[in-house]
Short mmCIF file of C-alpha atoms and ligand atoms in Angstrom, two decimals:
data_model
loop_
_atom_site.label_atom_id
_atom_site.label_comp_id
_atom_site.label_asym_id
_atom_site.label_seq_id
_atom_site.Cartn_x
_atom_site.Cartn_y
_atom_site.Cartn_z
CA MET A 19 -56.94 2.63 -81.41
CA ALA A 20 -55.04 5.53 -81.93
CA TYR A 21 -51.17 5.32 -82.70
CA LEU A 22 -50.82 6.92 -79.09
CA GLU A 23 -53.29 6.42 -76.89
CA ILE A 24 -53.08 8.02 -73.65
CA ALA A 25 -56.15 7.11 -70.90
CA ASP A 26 -56.96 8.84 -67.61
CA LEU A 27 -53.32 9.75 -66.85
CA LYS A 28 -52.36 11.89 -63.90
CA LYS A 29 -49.34 13.28 -61.95
CA SER A 30 -48.75 14.49 -58.54
CA PHE A 31 -45.70 16.08 -56.82
CA GLY A 32 -46.34 15.61 -53.11
CA ALA A 33 -49.80 16.87 -52.79
CA ASN A 34 -49.52 19.21 -55.83
CA GLN A 35 -51.77 17.37 -58.79
CA VAL A 36 -50.05 18.88 -61.81
CA VAL A 37 -51.68 16.63 -64.71
CA LYS A 38 -55.39 15.85 -63.87
CA ALA A 39 -57.01 12.97 -65.75
CA PHE A 40 -55.44 13.62 -69.33
CA ASP A 41 -56.97 11.54 -72.45
CA LEU A 42 -55.95 11.53 -75.62
CA GLY A 43 -55.54 9.70 -78.96
CA VAL A 44 -53.10 11.02 -81.48
CA GLU A 45 -53.61 9.11 -85.09
CA ARG A 46 -50.14 7.82 -86.87
CA GLY A 47 -48.98 11.04 -88.59
CA GLU A 48 -50.35 13.19 -86.70
CA PHE A 49 -49.39 16.48 -85.31
CA VAL A 50 -50.97 17.39 -81.96
CA SER A 51 -50.18 20.20 -79.85
CA LEU A 52 -50.30 20.92 -76.49
CA LEU A 53 -51.32 24.66 -75.88
CA GLY A 54 -51.47 26.31 -72.63
CA PRO A 55 -49.83 28.97 -70.00
CA SER A 56 -46.54 28.71 -68.22
CA GLY A 57 -46.88 26.14 -65.41
CA CYS A 58 -50.58 24.25 -66.34
CA GLY A 59 -48.40 20.88 -67.11
CA LYS A 60 -47.52 20.36 -70.62
CA THR A 61 -43.93 19.74 -70.31
CA THR A 62 -44.84 16.84 -67.49
CA VAL A 63 -47.59 15.11 -69.88
CA LEU A 64 -44.52 15.20 -72.51
CA ARG A 65 -41.99 13.78 -70.04
CA MET A 66 -44.45 10.98 -68.88
CA VAL A 67 -44.50 9.89 -73.03
CA ALA A 68 -41.10 10.07 -73.17
CA GLY A 69 -40.61 8.12 -69.96
CA PHE A 70 -38.39 10.71 -67.78
CA GLU A 71 -41.43 10.78 -65.23
CA THR A 72 -43.43 7.99 -64.00
CA PRO A 73 -47.20 8.64 -64.23
CA SER A 74 -49.22 8.38 -60.97
CA SER A 75 -51.80 6.62 -62.53
CA GLY A 76 -53.14 5.94 -66.14
CA SER A 77 -51.93 4.31 -69.16
CA ILE A 78 -49.74 5.44 -72.34
CA ARG A 79 -49.84 2.97 -75.30
CA MET A 80 -47.46 3.29 -78.19
CA ASP A 81 -48.39 1.28 -81.23
CA GLY A 82 -50.66 -1.01 -79.03
CA GLN A 83 -47.79 -1.77 -76.28
CA GLU A 84 -48.46 -0.23 -72.50
CA VAL A 85 -45.07 1.50 -72.44
CA ALA A 86 -46.29 4.31 -69.23
CA ARG A 87 -43.91 2.29 -66.81
CA LEU A 88 -40.84 1.17 -69.63
CA PRO A 89 -37.51 3.25 -68.98
CA PRO A 90 -37.48 5.90 -71.87
CA ASN A 91 -34.44 3.84 -73.80
CA GLN A 92 -37.15 1.15 -74.51
CA ARG A 93 -39.84 3.51 -75.89
CA ASN A 94 -37.95 4.51 -78.69
CA VAL A 95 -39.41 8.08 -78.97
CA GLY A 96 -37.59 11.29 -79.99
CA MET A 97 -37.59 14.40 -77.88
CA VAL A 98 -36.39 17.84 -78.44
CA PHE A 99 -36.11 20.60 -75.67
CA GLN A 100 -36.53 24.12 -75.25
CA ALA A 101 -32.87 25.39 -74.53
CA TYR A 102 -30.24 23.31 -76.80
CA ALA A 103 -29.54 20.43 -75.41
CA LEU A 104 -26.94 19.75 -78.00
CA PHE A 105 -23.47 17.82 -76.09
CA PRO A 106 -21.10 20.75 -76.20
CA ASN A 107 -18.22 18.76 -76.47
CA MET A 108 -19.39 16.69 -79.71
CA THR A 109 -19.17 18.01 -83.19
CA VAL A 110 -22.81 18.30 -84.64
CA ALA A 111 -22.08 14.79 -86.75
CA GLU A 112 -21.31 13.06 -83.34
CA ASN A 113 -24.55 14.66 -81.64
CA ILE A 114 -26.67 13.20 -84.69
CA GLY A 115 -25.11 9.95 -84.46
CA PHE A 116 -25.16 9.64 -80.80
CA GLY A 117 -28.65 7.62 -80.07
CA LEU A 118 -27.11 5.06 -83.26
CA LYS A 119 -23.84 4.90 -81.03
CA ILE A 120 -25.32 3.64 -78.28
CA ALA A 121 -27.40 1.25 -80.03
CA LYS A 122 -24.14 -0.09 -81.37
CA ARG A 123 -25.00 0.65 -85.05
CA PRO A 124 -21.79 -0.02 -87.27
CA GLN A 125 -19.70 2.68 -88.03
CA ALA A 126 -20.46 3.10 -91.79
CA SER A 127 -24.19 3.00 -91.19
CA ILE A 128 -23.88 5.77 -88.45
CA ALA A 129 -21.65 8.24 -90.62
CA LYS A 130 -24.50 7.46 -93.60
CA ARG A 131 -27.58 8.00 -91.52
CA VAL A 132 -26.01 11.32 -90.40
CA GLY A 133 -25.28 12.18 -93.69
CA GLN A 134 -29.16 11.91 -94.74
CA MET A 135 -30.13 13.73 -91.83
CA LEU A 136 -27.93 16.73 -92.42
CA GLU A 137 -29.43 16.75 -96.07
CA MET A 138 -32.55 16.60 -94.48
CA ILE A 139 -32.45 19.39 -91.80
CA LYS A 140 -30.57 21.23 -95.08
CA LEU A 141 -27.57 21.61 -93.77
CA PRO A 142 -24.69 19.34 -95.07
CA HIS A 143 -21.81 21.18 -94.29
CA ILE A 144 -21.77 21.92 -90.70
CA ALA A 145 -20.65 18.34 -89.80
CA ASP A 146 -17.81 19.12 -88.40
CA ARG A 147 -18.43 21.92 -86.12
CA TYR A 148 -19.40 22.26 -82.69
CA PRO A 149 -22.62 23.32 -81.21
CA PHE A 150 -21.27 26.57 -80.05
CA GLN A 151 -20.18 27.67 -83.85
CA LEU A 152 -24.24 27.53 -84.64
CA SER A 153 -27.05 29.97 -84.55
CA GLY A 154 -30.09 29.58 -82.18
CA GLY A 155 -31.99 28.37 -85.18
CA GLN A 156 -29.12 25.85 -86.76
CA GLN A 157 -29.02 24.15 -83.01
CA GLN A 158 -32.42 23.42 -83.16
CA ARG A 159 -32.61 21.77 -86.15
CA VAL A 160 -29.45 19.48 -85.48
CA ALA A 161 -31.43 18.49 -82.23
CA ILE A 162 -34.49 17.44 -84.28
CA ALA A 163 -31.83 15.45 -86.72
CA ARG A 164 -30.70 13.79 -83.41
CA ALA A 165 -33.90 13.11 -82.23
CA LEU A 166 -35.28 11.38 -85.82
CA ALA A 167 -31.86 9.65 -86.71
CA VAL A 168 -32.80 6.56 -84.65
CA GLU A 169 -36.03 6.47 -86.57
CA PRO A 170 -38.63 7.04 -83.12
CA LYS A 171 -42.11 6.16 -83.06
CA ILE A 172 -42.98 9.50 -82.10
CA LEU A 173 -41.65 12.64 -82.02
CA LEU A 174 -41.72 14.89 -78.57
CA LEU A 175 -40.78 19.10 -78.97
CA ASP A 176 -41.00 20.74 -75.99
CA GLU A 177 -41.24 24.63 -76.87
CA PRO A 178 -38.34 23.99 -79.41
CA LEU A 179 -38.85 27.87 -80.84
CA SER A 180 -39.21 29.15 -77.94
CA ALA A 181 -35.69 30.44 -77.36
CA LEU A 182 -35.66 31.85 -80.73
CA ASP A 183 -35.67 35.25 -82.75
CA ALA A 184 -38.94 36.20 -83.57
CA LYS A 185 -38.14 36.00 -87.68
CA ILE A 186 -36.63 32.41 -87.38
CA ARG A 187 -39.38 30.77 -85.30
CA VAL A 188 -41.82 31.87 -87.90
CA SER A 189 -39.62 30.11 -90.57
CA LEU A 190 -38.84 27.12 -88.44
CA ARG A 191 -42.72 26.07 -87.53
CA GLU A 192 -42.76 26.09 -91.79
CA GLU A 193 -39.94 24.20 -92.01
CA ILE A 194 -40.79 21.75 -88.87
CA ARG A 195 -44.09 21.24 -89.77
CA ALA A 196 -42.88 20.39 -93.82
CA LEU A 197 -40.48 18.05 -92.58
CA GLN A 198 -42.88 16.44 -90.38
CA LYS A 199 -45.41 15.76 -93.01
CA GLU A 200 -42.66 14.63 -94.79
CA LEU A 201 -41.71 11.90 -92.90
CA GLY A 202 -45.16 11.37 -91.40
CA ILE A 203 -43.82 11.33 -88.28
CA THR A 204 -46.44 11.18 -85.33
CA THR A 205 -45.82 14.30 -83.08
CA LEU A 206 -46.71 15.79 -79.65
CA PHE A 207 -45.81 19.56 -79.48
CA VAL A 208 -45.75 21.95 -76.54
CA THR A 209 -46.01 25.63 -76.95
CA HIS A 210 -47.76 28.58 -75.00
CA ASP A 211 -47.47 30.16 -78.30
CA GLN A 212 -51.23 30.16 -79.37
CA GLU A 213 -49.88 31.39 -83.27
CA GLU A 214 -47.48 29.05 -82.95
CA ALA A 215 -49.99 26.05 -82.21
CA LEU A 216 -52.73 27.62 -84.64
CA SER A 217 -50.44 27.59 -87.58
CA MET A 218 -48.88 24.14 -86.84
CA SER A 219 -51.44 21.77 -85.89
CA ASP A 220 -53.47 19.12 -87.46
CA ARG A 221 -55.39 19.28 -83.72
CA ILE A 222 -54.75 21.10 -80.24
CA VAL A 223 -54.93 20.18 -77.09
CA VAL A 224 -55.81 23.35 -74.84
CA MET A 225 -54.90 23.02 -71.07
CA SER A 226 -54.99 24.69 -68.16
CA GLU A 227 -54.10 23.70 -64.66
CA GLY A 228 -53.28 20.18 -65.38
CA ARG A 229 -56.89 19.70 -67.10
CA MET A 230 -57.68 19.75 -70.84
CA GLU A 231 -59.93 22.56 -71.48
CA GLN A 232 -60.36 21.69 -75.34
CA VAL A 233 -58.96 19.61 -78.21
CA GLY A 234 -59.93 20.36 -81.66
CA THR A 235 -58.65 21.54 -84.70
CA PRO A 236 -57.42 24.63 -85.00
CA PHE A 237 -60.20 26.31 -86.60
CA GLU A 238 -62.59 24.35 -84.05
CA ILE A 239 -60.49 26.11 -81.11
CA TYR A 240 -60.49 29.38 -82.51
CA ASN A 241 -63.95 30.08 -83.95
CA PHE A 242 -65.44 27.77 -81.51
CA PRO A 243 -63.99 28.07 -78.13
CA ARG A 244 -66.08 25.96 -75.22
CA THR A 245 -65.07 27.72 -72.29
CA ARG A 246 -64.16 31.47 -71.32
CA PHE A 247 -60.65 30.57 -70.67
CA VAL A 248 -60.08 28.76 -74.17
CA ALA A 249 -61.66 31.83 -75.88
CA SER A 250 -59.54 34.19 -74.03
CA PHE A 251 -56.55 32.46 -74.13
CA VAL A 252 -56.57 31.66 -77.78
CA GLY A 253 -57.59 34.66 -79.33
CA THR A 254 -58.07 38.65 -78.72
CA LEU A 255 -61.96 38.52 -77.57
CA ASN A 256 -64.57 40.42 -76.19
CA LEU A 257 -66.77 38.45 -73.45
CA LEU A 258 -70.23 40.17 -72.66
CA LYS A 259 -71.75 39.61 -69.68
CA GLY A 260 -75.88 39.40 -70.18
CA ARG A 261 -78.98 38.18 -68.15
CA ILE A 262 -81.24 36.27 -70.31
CA LEU A 263 -84.28 37.56 -71.49
CA ASP A 264 -85.97 34.56 -73.21
CA ALA A 265 -83.84 31.20 -73.12
CA GLY A 266 -86.15 29.89 -75.84
CA SER A 267 -85.98 32.85 -78.39
CA GLY A 268 -82.68 33.74 -77.20
CA ARG A 269 -83.15 37.63 -76.12
CA LEU A 270 -80.34 38.66 -73.75
CA LEU A 271 -79.71 42.09 -72.12
CA VAL A 272 -76.36 43.69 -72.19
CA ALA A 273 -76.00 46.83 -70.99
CA ASP A 274 -79.19 47.62 -70.48
CA GLN A 275 -79.53 46.70 -74.03
CA GLU A 276 -81.60 43.97 -75.85
CA ILE A 277 -79.62 41.71 -78.23
CA GLY A 278 -80.67 38.52 -80.02
CA VAL A 279 -78.49 35.16 -80.10
CA ALA A 280 -79.32 32.63 -82.86
CA GLY A 281 -79.98 29.12 -81.52
CA GLY A 282 -81.18 30.69 -78.04
CA PHE A 283 -79.91 29.22 -74.83
CA PRO A 284 -80.34 25.48 -74.60
CA GLY A 285 -80.09 23.94 -71.10
CA ARG A 286 -80.21 27.20 -69.50
CA SER A 287 -83.49 29.29 -67.94
CA THR A 288 -84.61 32.93 -68.37
CA GLY A 289 -82.76 34.83 -65.69
CA GLU A 290 -79.81 33.38 -65.77
CA GLU A 291 -76.54 35.13 -66.38
CA ALA A 292 -74.79 33.92 -69.91
CA THR A 293 -71.59 35.34 -71.45
CA LEU A 294 -71.19 35.54 -75.34
CA ALA A 295 -67.68 35.52 -77.31
CA LEU A 296 -67.18 38.08 -79.90
CA ARG A 297 -64.10 38.02 -82.10
CA PRO A 298 -62.99 41.65 -83.07
CA GLU A 299 -63.02 40.84 -86.66
CA GLY A 300 -66.55 40.02 -86.34
CA ILE A 301 -67.84 43.07 -85.42
CA ARG A 302 -68.12 46.33 -86.81
CA LEU A 303 -69.26 49.95 -86.58
CA CYS A 304 -72.37 51.02 -88.00
CA ASP A 305 -75.01 53.72 -88.67
CA GLY A 306 -77.72 52.20 -86.73
CA THR A 307 -79.53 50.68 -88.61
CA GLY A 308 -80.02 47.02 -90.44
CA ASP A 309 -81.01 43.86 -88.87
CA ALA A 310 -78.00 42.81 -87.25
CA ASN A 311 -77.31 42.99 -83.00
CA ARG A 312 -76.26 46.38 -82.11
CA LEU A 313 -75.40 48.25 -78.94
CA ASN A 314 -75.03 51.52 -78.19
CA GLY A 315 -71.93 53.49 -76.62
CA VAL A 316 -69.00 55.67 -76.91
CA ILE A 317 -65.58 55.32 -78.59
CA GLU A 318 -62.87 55.24 -75.48
CA ASP A 319 -60.24 54.21 -77.74
CA VAL A 320 -58.75 53.99 -81.32
CA GLY A 321 -55.56 52.37 -82.21
CA PHE A 322 -53.99 52.74 -85.46
CA HIS A 323 -51.67 49.51 -86.71
CA GLY A 324 -51.49 50.18 -90.21
CA PRO A 325 -53.03 48.10 -91.99
CA ILE A 326 -55.91 47.84 -89.17
CA VAL A 327 -57.81 50.15 -87.03
CA ARG A 328 -58.61 48.65 -83.46
CA ILE A 329 -61.52 50.64 -82.04
CA ARG A 330 -62.81 50.17 -78.34
CA VAL A 331 -66.56 51.29 -77.75
CA ARG A 332 -67.50 51.29 -73.96
CA CYS A 333 -71.34 50.22 -73.71
CA GLN A 334 -71.48 50.84 -69.43
CA ASP A 335 -69.60 48.07 -67.73
CA THR A 336 -69.11 46.26 -71.53
CA VAL A 337 -66.26 46.95 -73.22
CA ILE A 338 -66.08 46.04 -77.29
CA SER A 339 -63.00 45.86 -79.11
CA LEU A 340 -63.38 45.91 -82.94
CA ASP A 341 -61.08 45.58 -86.00
CA SER A 342 -61.62 47.60 -89.29
CA PHE A 343 -59.31 47.92 -91.88
CA ASN A 344 -57.31 51.02 -92.57
CA SER A 345 -58.59 53.18 -95.71
CA PRO A 346 -56.65 56.37 -96.74
CA SER A 347 -60.31 58.15 -97.68
CA SER A 348 -62.15 57.73 -94.53
CA GLN A 349 -61.85 59.41 -91.57
CA LEU A 350 -60.46 57.87 -88.20
CA PRO A 351 -63.12 57.54 -85.91
CA GLU A 352 -62.83 59.97 -82.82
CA ARG A 353 -62.33 59.38 -78.75
CA GLY A 354 -65.54 60.47 -76.81
CA ALA A 355 -68.07 60.05 -79.86
CA ALA A 356 -71.02 58.05 -79.57
CA ALA A 357 -71.06 55.10 -81.47
CA THR A 358 -72.79 51.91 -82.15
CA VAL A 359 -71.47 48.63 -82.89
CA ALA A 360 -72.91 45.63 -84.68
CA PHE A 361 -72.37 41.89 -84.53
CA PRO A 362 -74.25 39.04 -86.03
CA ARG A 363 -76.64 36.93 -83.92
CA ASP A 364 -75.23 33.80 -84.31
CA VAL A 365 -72.27 34.93 -81.54
CA LEU A 366 -70.83 32.12 -79.79
CA VAL A 367 -72.44 31.53 -76.21
CA LEU A 368 -69.87 29.88 -73.33
CA ALA A 369 -70.51 26.86 -71.50
CA ASP A 370 -69.29 28.16 -68.25
CA ALA A 371 -71.58 31.37 -67.68
P1 LIG B 404 -45.56 23.68 -68.01
O1 LIG B 404 -44.53 22.94 -69.34
O2 LIG B 404 -46.89 23.78 -69.06
O3 LIG B 404 -45.17 24.89 -68.18
P2 LIG B 404 -44.67 22.09 -66.19
O4 LIG B 404 -45.55 20.49 -66.80
O5 LIG B 404 -43.30 22.36 -66.43
O6 LIG B 404 -45.80 23.06 -66.78
O7 LIG B 404 -45.26 22.13 -65.02
C1 LIG B 404 -46.56 22.19 -63.87
C2 LIG B 404 -46.46 22.18 -62.48
O8 LIG B 404 -45.76 21.23 -61.82
C3 LIG B 404 -45.53 23.31 -62.12
O9 LIG B 404 -46.43 23.95 -61.12
C4 LIG B 404 -44.36 22.98 -61.85
O10 LIG B 404 -43.99 23.90 -60.73
C5 LIG B 404 -44.39 21.45 -60.89
N1 LIG B 404 -43.78 20.82 -61.32
C6 LIG B 404 -43.26 19.97 -62.81
N2 LIG B 404 -42.18 19.14 -62.42
C7 LIG B 404 -41.81 19.27 -61.07
C8 LIG B 404 -40.72 18.48 -60.43
N3 LIG B 404 -40.11 17.70 -60.63
N4 LIG B 404 -41.48 18.26 -58.59
C9 LIG B 404 -42.24 19.23 -58.01
N5 LIG B 404 -42.88 19.81 -59.07
C10 LIG B 404 -43.13 19.71 -60.09
MG1 LIG B 405 -42.68 23.36 -70.01
#
């Protein structure tokens, strides 16, 4: 059994079921993100793990012990929230030592632990300051130190970076991940930011409307999304809708043109619709020869982003977006010109047509 084992967890508020059959095992020391749009139930899952919300049904086991119906203070979890939840009338040292004081630890041992925590977050000189004297990034580091001071079994982070400036957000990502690895603390991290989830996690749970859409490593989630929702939420993606001409050989009609899909369409029938997912970086403009898949269309837009040129090609109702690298020695394509896009046959077929 995993260190944190969540089974068939459900939560309704009145008639509104906001978490539907959530199942997840998190290994000791693992960093798992819950990723999904606002309102999909991420915080509710975290609050049930913390004990701030009682599940409608289901089980939560930590280190083998069933905790789903225990109060928060008997669960030994540390939680950090989006908005800085430091006590404004306490110094940094008092904030970090708060949980230890509640646990009636001796003064000297609290002081020692607070010192260690301040070293750990690389802010040894701020012990006597008040929260309002700190930057947003410093406040979140203190909030993390406070959560970790009591040596929790599990660390829960609810969008801890989303209120911060872009630059600090990126550097704190790395800091949090480094700290988590160093301590080996089992962590559940909530975010709606796909880049954050991709860059920080061992595994990601993609959620939509209270449901788990897919669980996998960042590599798996990005490269092999199973559903249309995951594909479009996790990256800029081209969805090609087509009609299967031959399920066995993988022939498909898209925008009145025939393409081929390696591996065919197992479990599908000829004549059915199918949706393919293509990432912009896997597609290129070509001169119309070669054995890859090709679709003819017209250049609809050319976006210059410095290192990358993003080109949109329309083939009837299908619009394909592709990225090419800037090259000072070649001209940008022209809007309205005929163009052929090429992409490999091993494209992804989504599970939902
Ligand atoms: P997320 O963190 O993914 O944005 P939440 O877990 O906060 O989503 O909320 C999921 C859904 O549950 C939302 O529709 C929200 O309005 C609803 N919800 C959350 N908490 C409560 C509550 N205490 N009472 C009623 N509805 C709630
Ligand atoms: Mg939330």
